[in-house]
């Protein structure tokens, strides 16, 4: 196998990162994916930074042992708390992509001034990552972040696109913190699954930013830069989880058109 046909490692606490994995698969169908969903430890957003860092370290070791040529932290909570550690663990020639920085660049270039809203987990909101980074890139932008902790479990249970999920989403989005935002960043990789419901709250008047394709484009740029692009799909994608769940299996259909075979893999420190 040539060095460029090595897989791309992607991880999240659960199905959220599949939004990023499927965007990568659509943009670069020749790239092989190894995905790890840490379902046994979900939700990451309720855990301390230390704990998320420990889980991220374990998964990074696993992905590196699988000979991955790039690592994508397809989770805002882990991107906000563990990116420097993951970057440090991987050899320099392996790109490590987090989901926050490419989204910060996108917003800072697209909007000249005003308020940007962000919804995410408690871990992401407490890290203030978007609130610190966006005004650094563009001083005329302000950021208001709101933790929406109920949404991850709701989505992970396959509970969306119905009246009750819409009511919960509307309730969060009506909070004062998000009033008059020019754009709303879906600051959790689970949230693209409720993008239509969020857009319907705003009646399409506010841009709802799903970072999955922004992150996929960023990965492509890094692969080109490092001369790491694959020219053909060598083998099949692999999906690992720390706990098999029915809803995870069902969700793979949504993203990859077929129910994917999950392999249970418990990781140790
Ligand atoms: N999808 C993840 C994120 O982007 C984590 C959600 C969770 O496990 O709390 O933050």
PDB file of N, CA and C in Angstrom, residues 107 112-118 130-131 134-135 138-145 180-183:
ATOM      1  N   UNK A 107     -16.256  32.180   9.130  1.00  0.00           N
ATOM      2  CA  UNK A 107     -17.128  33.244   9.644  1.00  0.00           C
ATOM      3  C   UNK A 107     -16.420  34.598   9.610  1.00  0.00           C
ATOM      4  N   UNK A 112     -18.539  40.937   8.041  1.00  0.00           N
ATOM      5  CA  UNK A 112     -17.630  42.038   8.333  1.00  0.00           C
ATOM      6  C   UNK A 112     -17.835  42.561   9.754  1.00  0.00           C
ATOM      7  N   UNK A 113     -19.084  42.530  10.257  1.00  0.00           N
ATOM      8  CA  UNK A 113     -19.331  43.021  11.619  1.00  0.00           C
ATOM      9  C   UNK A 113     -20.606  42.384  12.154  1.00  0.00           C
ATOM     10  N   UNK A 114     -20.870  42.586  13.447  1.00  0.00           N
ATOM     11  CA  UNK A 114     -22.113  42.103  14.040  1.00  0.00           C
ATOM     12  C   UNK A 114     -21.902  40.940  14.997  1.00  0.00           C
ATOM     13  N   UNK A 115     -23.033  40.323  15.342  1.00  0.00           N
ATOM     14  CA  UNK A 115     -22.983  39.277  16.369  1.00  0.00           C
ATOM     15  C   UNK A 115     -23.155  37.888  15.733  1.00  0.00           C
ATOM     16  N   UNK A 116     -22.316  36.965  16.161  1.00  0.00           N
ATOM     17  CA  UNK A 116     -22.407  35.577  15.693  1.00  0.00           C
ATOM     18  C   UNK A 116     -22.845  34.727  16.879  1.00  0.00           C
ATOM     19  N   UNK A 117     -23.880  33.929  16.689  1.00  0.00           N
ATOM     20  CA  UNK A 117     -24.344  33.024  17.746  1.00  0.00           C
ATOM     21  C   UNK A 117     -23.715  31.640  17.581  1.00  0.00           C
ATOM     22  N   UNK A 118     -23.532  30.964  18.705  1.00  0.00           N
ATOM     23  CA  UNK A 118     -22.993  29.596  18.648  1.00  0.00           C
ATOM     24  C   UNK A 118     -23.803  28.746  19.621  1.00  0.00           C
ATOM     25  N   UNK A 130     -14.916  29.637  20.559  1.00  0.00           N
ATOM     26  CA  UNK A 130     -15.358  30.507  19.463  1.00  0.00           C
ATOM     27  C   UNK A 130     -15.317  31.970  19.902  1.00  0.00           C
ATOM     28  N   UNK A 131     -15.717  32.231  21.155  1.00  0.00           N
ATOM     29  CA  UNK A 131     -15.775  33.618  21.652  1.00  0.00           C
ATOM     30  C   UNK A 131     -14.384  34.238  21.708  1.00  0.00           C
ATOM     31  N   UNK A 134     -12.921  34.055  17.278  1.00  0.00           N
ATOM     32  CA  UNK A 134     -13.533  34.848  16.191  1.00  0.00           C
ATOM     33  C   UNK A 134     -13.126  36.329  16.282  1.00  0.00           C
ATOM     34  N   UNK A 135     -13.272  36.989  17.460  1.00  0.00           N
ATOM     35  CA  UNK A 135     -12.870  38.401  17.517  1.00  0.00           C
ATOM     36  C   UNK A 135     -11.366  38.596  17.290  1.00  0.00           C
ATOM     37  N   UNK A 138     -11.355  38.738  13.526  1.00  0.00           N
ATOM     38  CA  UNK A 138     -12.070  39.907  13.020  1.00  0.00           C
ATOM     39  C   UNK A 138     -12.632  40.675  14.227  1.00  0.00           C
ATOM     40  N   UNK A 139     -11.985  41.785  14.546  1.00  0.00           N
ATOM     41  CA  UNK A 139     -12.325  42.534  15.764  1.00  0.00           C
ATOM     42  C   UNK A 139     -13.739  43.093  15.773  1.00  0.00           C
ATOM     43  N   UNK A 140     -14.350  43.191  14.582  1.00  0.00           N
ATOM     44  CA  UNK A 140     -15.688  43.782  14.524  1.00  0.00           C
ATOM     45  C   UNK A 140     -16.782  42.757  14.786  1.00  0.00           C
ATOM     46  N   UNK A 141     -16.394  41.534  15.018  1.00  0.00           N
ATOM     47  CA  UNK A 141     -17.407  40.502  15.293  1.00  0.00           C
ATOM     48  C   UNK A 141     -17.457  40.205  16.781  1.00  0.00           C
ATOM     49  N   UNK A 142     -18.698  40.066  17.303  1.00  0.00           N
ATOM     50  CA  UNK A 142     -18.836  39.616  18.683  1.00  0.00           C
ATOM     51  C   UNK A 142     -19.497  38.241  18.647  1.00  0.00           C
ATOM     52  N   UNK A 143     -19.323  37.485  19.728  1.00  0.00           N
ATOM     53  CA  UNK A 143     -19.821  36.103  19.739  1.00  0.00           C
ATOM     54  C   UNK A 143     -20.624  35.847  21.003  1.00  0.00           C
ATOM     55  N   UNK A 144     -21.807  35.250  20.842  1.00  0.00           N
ATOM     56  CA  UNK A 144     -22.584  34.818  22.010  1.00  0.00           C
ATOM     57  C   UNK A 144     -22.792  33.319  21.908  1.00  0.00           C
ATOM     58  N   UNK A 145     -22.379  32.624  22.970  1.00  0.00           N
ATOM     59  CA  UNK A 145     -22.473  31.159  22.941  1.00  0.00           C
ATOM     60  C   UNK A 145     -23.530  30.667  23.926  1.00  0.00           C
ATOM     61  N   UNK A 180     -30.755  38.630  17.639  1.00  0.00           N
ATOM     62  CA  UNK A 180     -30.096  39.479  16.625  1.00  0.00           C
ATOM     63  C   UNK A 180     -28.766  38.954  16.098  1.00  0.00           C
ATOM     64  N   UNK A 181     -28.561  37.660  16.221  1.00  0.00           N
ATOM     65  CA  UNK A 181     -27.321  37.113  15.645  1.00  0.00           C
ATOM     66  C   UNK A 181     -27.454  37.097  14.124  1.00  0.00           C
ATOM     67  N   UNK A 182     -26.362  37.469  13.444  1.00  0.00           N
ATOM     68  CA  UNK A 182     -26.377  37.477  11.973  1.00  0.00           C
ATOM     69  C   UNK A 182     -26.276  36.065  11.422  1.00  0.00           C
ATOM     70  N   UNK A 183     -25.584  35.213  12.178  1.00  0.00           N
ATOM     71  CA  UNK A 183     -25.423  33.826  11.741  1.00  0.00           C
ATOM     72  C   UNK A 183     -25.347  32.974  12.992  1.00  0.00           C
TER      73      UNK A 183
END
